[in-house]
Short mmCIF file of C-alpha atoms in Angstrom, two decimals:
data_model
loop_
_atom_site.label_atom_id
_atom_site.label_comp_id
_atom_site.label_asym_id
_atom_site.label_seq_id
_atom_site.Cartn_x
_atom_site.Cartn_y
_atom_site.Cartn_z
CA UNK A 13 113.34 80.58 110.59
CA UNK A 14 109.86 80.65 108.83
CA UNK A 15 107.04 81.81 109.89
CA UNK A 16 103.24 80.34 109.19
CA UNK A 17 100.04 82.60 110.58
CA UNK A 18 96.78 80.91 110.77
CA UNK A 19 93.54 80.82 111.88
CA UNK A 20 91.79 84.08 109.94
CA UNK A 21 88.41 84.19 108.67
CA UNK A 22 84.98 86.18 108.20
CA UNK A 23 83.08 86.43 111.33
CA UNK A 24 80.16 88.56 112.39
CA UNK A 25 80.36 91.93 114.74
CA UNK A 26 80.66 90.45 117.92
CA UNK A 27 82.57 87.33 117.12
CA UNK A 28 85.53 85.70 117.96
CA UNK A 29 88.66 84.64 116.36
CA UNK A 30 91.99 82.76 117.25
CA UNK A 31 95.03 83.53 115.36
CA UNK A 32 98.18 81.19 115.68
CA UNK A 33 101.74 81.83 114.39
CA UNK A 34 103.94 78.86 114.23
CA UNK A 35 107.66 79.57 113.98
CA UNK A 36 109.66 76.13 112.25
CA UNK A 37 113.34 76.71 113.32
CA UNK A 38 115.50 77.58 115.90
CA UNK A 39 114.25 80.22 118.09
CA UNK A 40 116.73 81.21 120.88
CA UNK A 41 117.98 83.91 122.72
CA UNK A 42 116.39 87.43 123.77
CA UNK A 43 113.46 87.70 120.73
CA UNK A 44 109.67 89.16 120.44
CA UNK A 45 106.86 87.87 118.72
CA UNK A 46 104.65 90.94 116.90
CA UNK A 47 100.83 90.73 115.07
CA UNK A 48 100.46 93.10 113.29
CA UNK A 49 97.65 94.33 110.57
CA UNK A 50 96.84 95.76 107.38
CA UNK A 51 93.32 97.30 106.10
CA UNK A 52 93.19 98.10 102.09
CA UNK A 53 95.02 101.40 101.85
CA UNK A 54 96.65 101.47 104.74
CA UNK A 55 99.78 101.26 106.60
CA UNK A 56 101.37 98.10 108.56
CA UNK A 57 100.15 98.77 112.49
CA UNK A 58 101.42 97.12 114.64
CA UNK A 59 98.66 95.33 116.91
CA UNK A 60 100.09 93.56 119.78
CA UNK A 61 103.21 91.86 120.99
CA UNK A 62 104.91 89.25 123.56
CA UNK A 63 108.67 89.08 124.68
CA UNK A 64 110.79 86.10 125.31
CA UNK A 65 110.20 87.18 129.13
CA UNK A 66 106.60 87.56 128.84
CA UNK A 67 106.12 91.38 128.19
CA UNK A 68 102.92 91.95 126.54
CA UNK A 69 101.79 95.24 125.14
CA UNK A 70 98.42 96.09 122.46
CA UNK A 71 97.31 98.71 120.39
CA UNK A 72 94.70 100.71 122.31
CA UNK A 73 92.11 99.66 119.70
CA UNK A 74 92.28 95.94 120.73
CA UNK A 75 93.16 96.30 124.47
CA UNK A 76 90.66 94.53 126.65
CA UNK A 77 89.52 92.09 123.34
CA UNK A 78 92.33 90.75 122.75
CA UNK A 79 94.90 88.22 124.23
CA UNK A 80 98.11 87.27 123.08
CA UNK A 81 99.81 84.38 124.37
CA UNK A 82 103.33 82.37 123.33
CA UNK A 83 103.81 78.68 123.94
CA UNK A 84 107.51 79.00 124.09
CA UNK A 85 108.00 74.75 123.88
CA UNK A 86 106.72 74.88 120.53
CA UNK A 87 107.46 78.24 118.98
CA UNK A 88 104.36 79.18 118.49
CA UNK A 89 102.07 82.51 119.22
CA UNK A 90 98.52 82.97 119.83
CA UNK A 91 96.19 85.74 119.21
CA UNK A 92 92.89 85.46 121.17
CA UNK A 93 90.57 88.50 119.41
CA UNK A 94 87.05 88.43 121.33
CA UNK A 95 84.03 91.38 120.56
CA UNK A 96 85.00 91.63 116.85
CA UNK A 97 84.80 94.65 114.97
CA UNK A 98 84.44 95.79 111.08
CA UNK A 99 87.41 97.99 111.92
CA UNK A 100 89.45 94.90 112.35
CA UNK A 101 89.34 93.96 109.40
CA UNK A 102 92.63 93.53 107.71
CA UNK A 103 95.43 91.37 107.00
CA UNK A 104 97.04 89.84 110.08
CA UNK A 105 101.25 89.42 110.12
CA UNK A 106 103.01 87.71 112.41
CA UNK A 107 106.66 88.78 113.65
CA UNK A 108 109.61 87.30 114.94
CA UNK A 109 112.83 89.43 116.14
CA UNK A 110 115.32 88.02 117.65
CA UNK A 111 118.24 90.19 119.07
CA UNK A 112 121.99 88.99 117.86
CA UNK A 113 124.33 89.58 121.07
CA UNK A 114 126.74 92.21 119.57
CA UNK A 115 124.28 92.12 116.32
CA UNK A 116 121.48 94.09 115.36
CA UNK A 117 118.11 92.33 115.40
CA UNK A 118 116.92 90.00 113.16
CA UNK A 119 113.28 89.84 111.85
CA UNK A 120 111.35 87.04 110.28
CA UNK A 121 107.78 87.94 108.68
CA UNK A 122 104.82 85.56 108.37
CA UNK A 123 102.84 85.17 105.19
CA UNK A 124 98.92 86.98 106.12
CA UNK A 125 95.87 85.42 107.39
CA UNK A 126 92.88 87.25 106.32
CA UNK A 127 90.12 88.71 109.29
CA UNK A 128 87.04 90.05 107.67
CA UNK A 129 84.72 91.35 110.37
CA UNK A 130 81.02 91.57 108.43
CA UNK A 131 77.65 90.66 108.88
#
């Protein structure tokens, strides 16, 4: 499985982005789909994420701006960021574990799309 993120960008304060991770393979079973982000300096955070059974959960910092959504047909994720802000700015990664029955989980990493909040 490989893993393409899109849709980064610079945008103003206030602005919106749409981030899309397409995942060209065979995705089956019990898996989750992850964004997550790095700023300059700093750690990997994890930002948001979506189950095969529709489970969603976000970072407090995004909650309530963002929305992230999985079009299951087509393997692909979504990440709907509304009321940008500088603080977002970072490297996004996409995620994709899927759980091996018996197995432990495997995990397939995106390349980065670049978010640069600035006015």
């Amino acid at each position: 499985v490989q893993l393409q993120a899109s849709g980064g960008g610079l945008v103003q304060p206030g602005g919106s982005l749409r981030l899309s991770c397409v995942a060209y393979g065979t995705v089956y079973g019990i898996n989750t789909m992850y964004w997550y982000r790095q700023a300059p300096g700093k750690q990997r955070d994890l930002v948001a994420f979506m189950t095969s059974g529709g489970a969603v959960n976000y970072t407090d910092s995004v909650k309530g701006r963002s929305t992230i959504s999985r079009d299951f047909a087509k393997n692909t994720m979504s990440l709907q960021m509304n009321n940008l802000k500088p603080e977002d700015t970072a490297v996004y990664y996409c995620r994709l574990g899927v759980l091996i029955p018996g197995g432990p989980v495997e995990n397939y990493w995106g390349q980065g799309t670049q978010v640069t909040v600035s006015s």
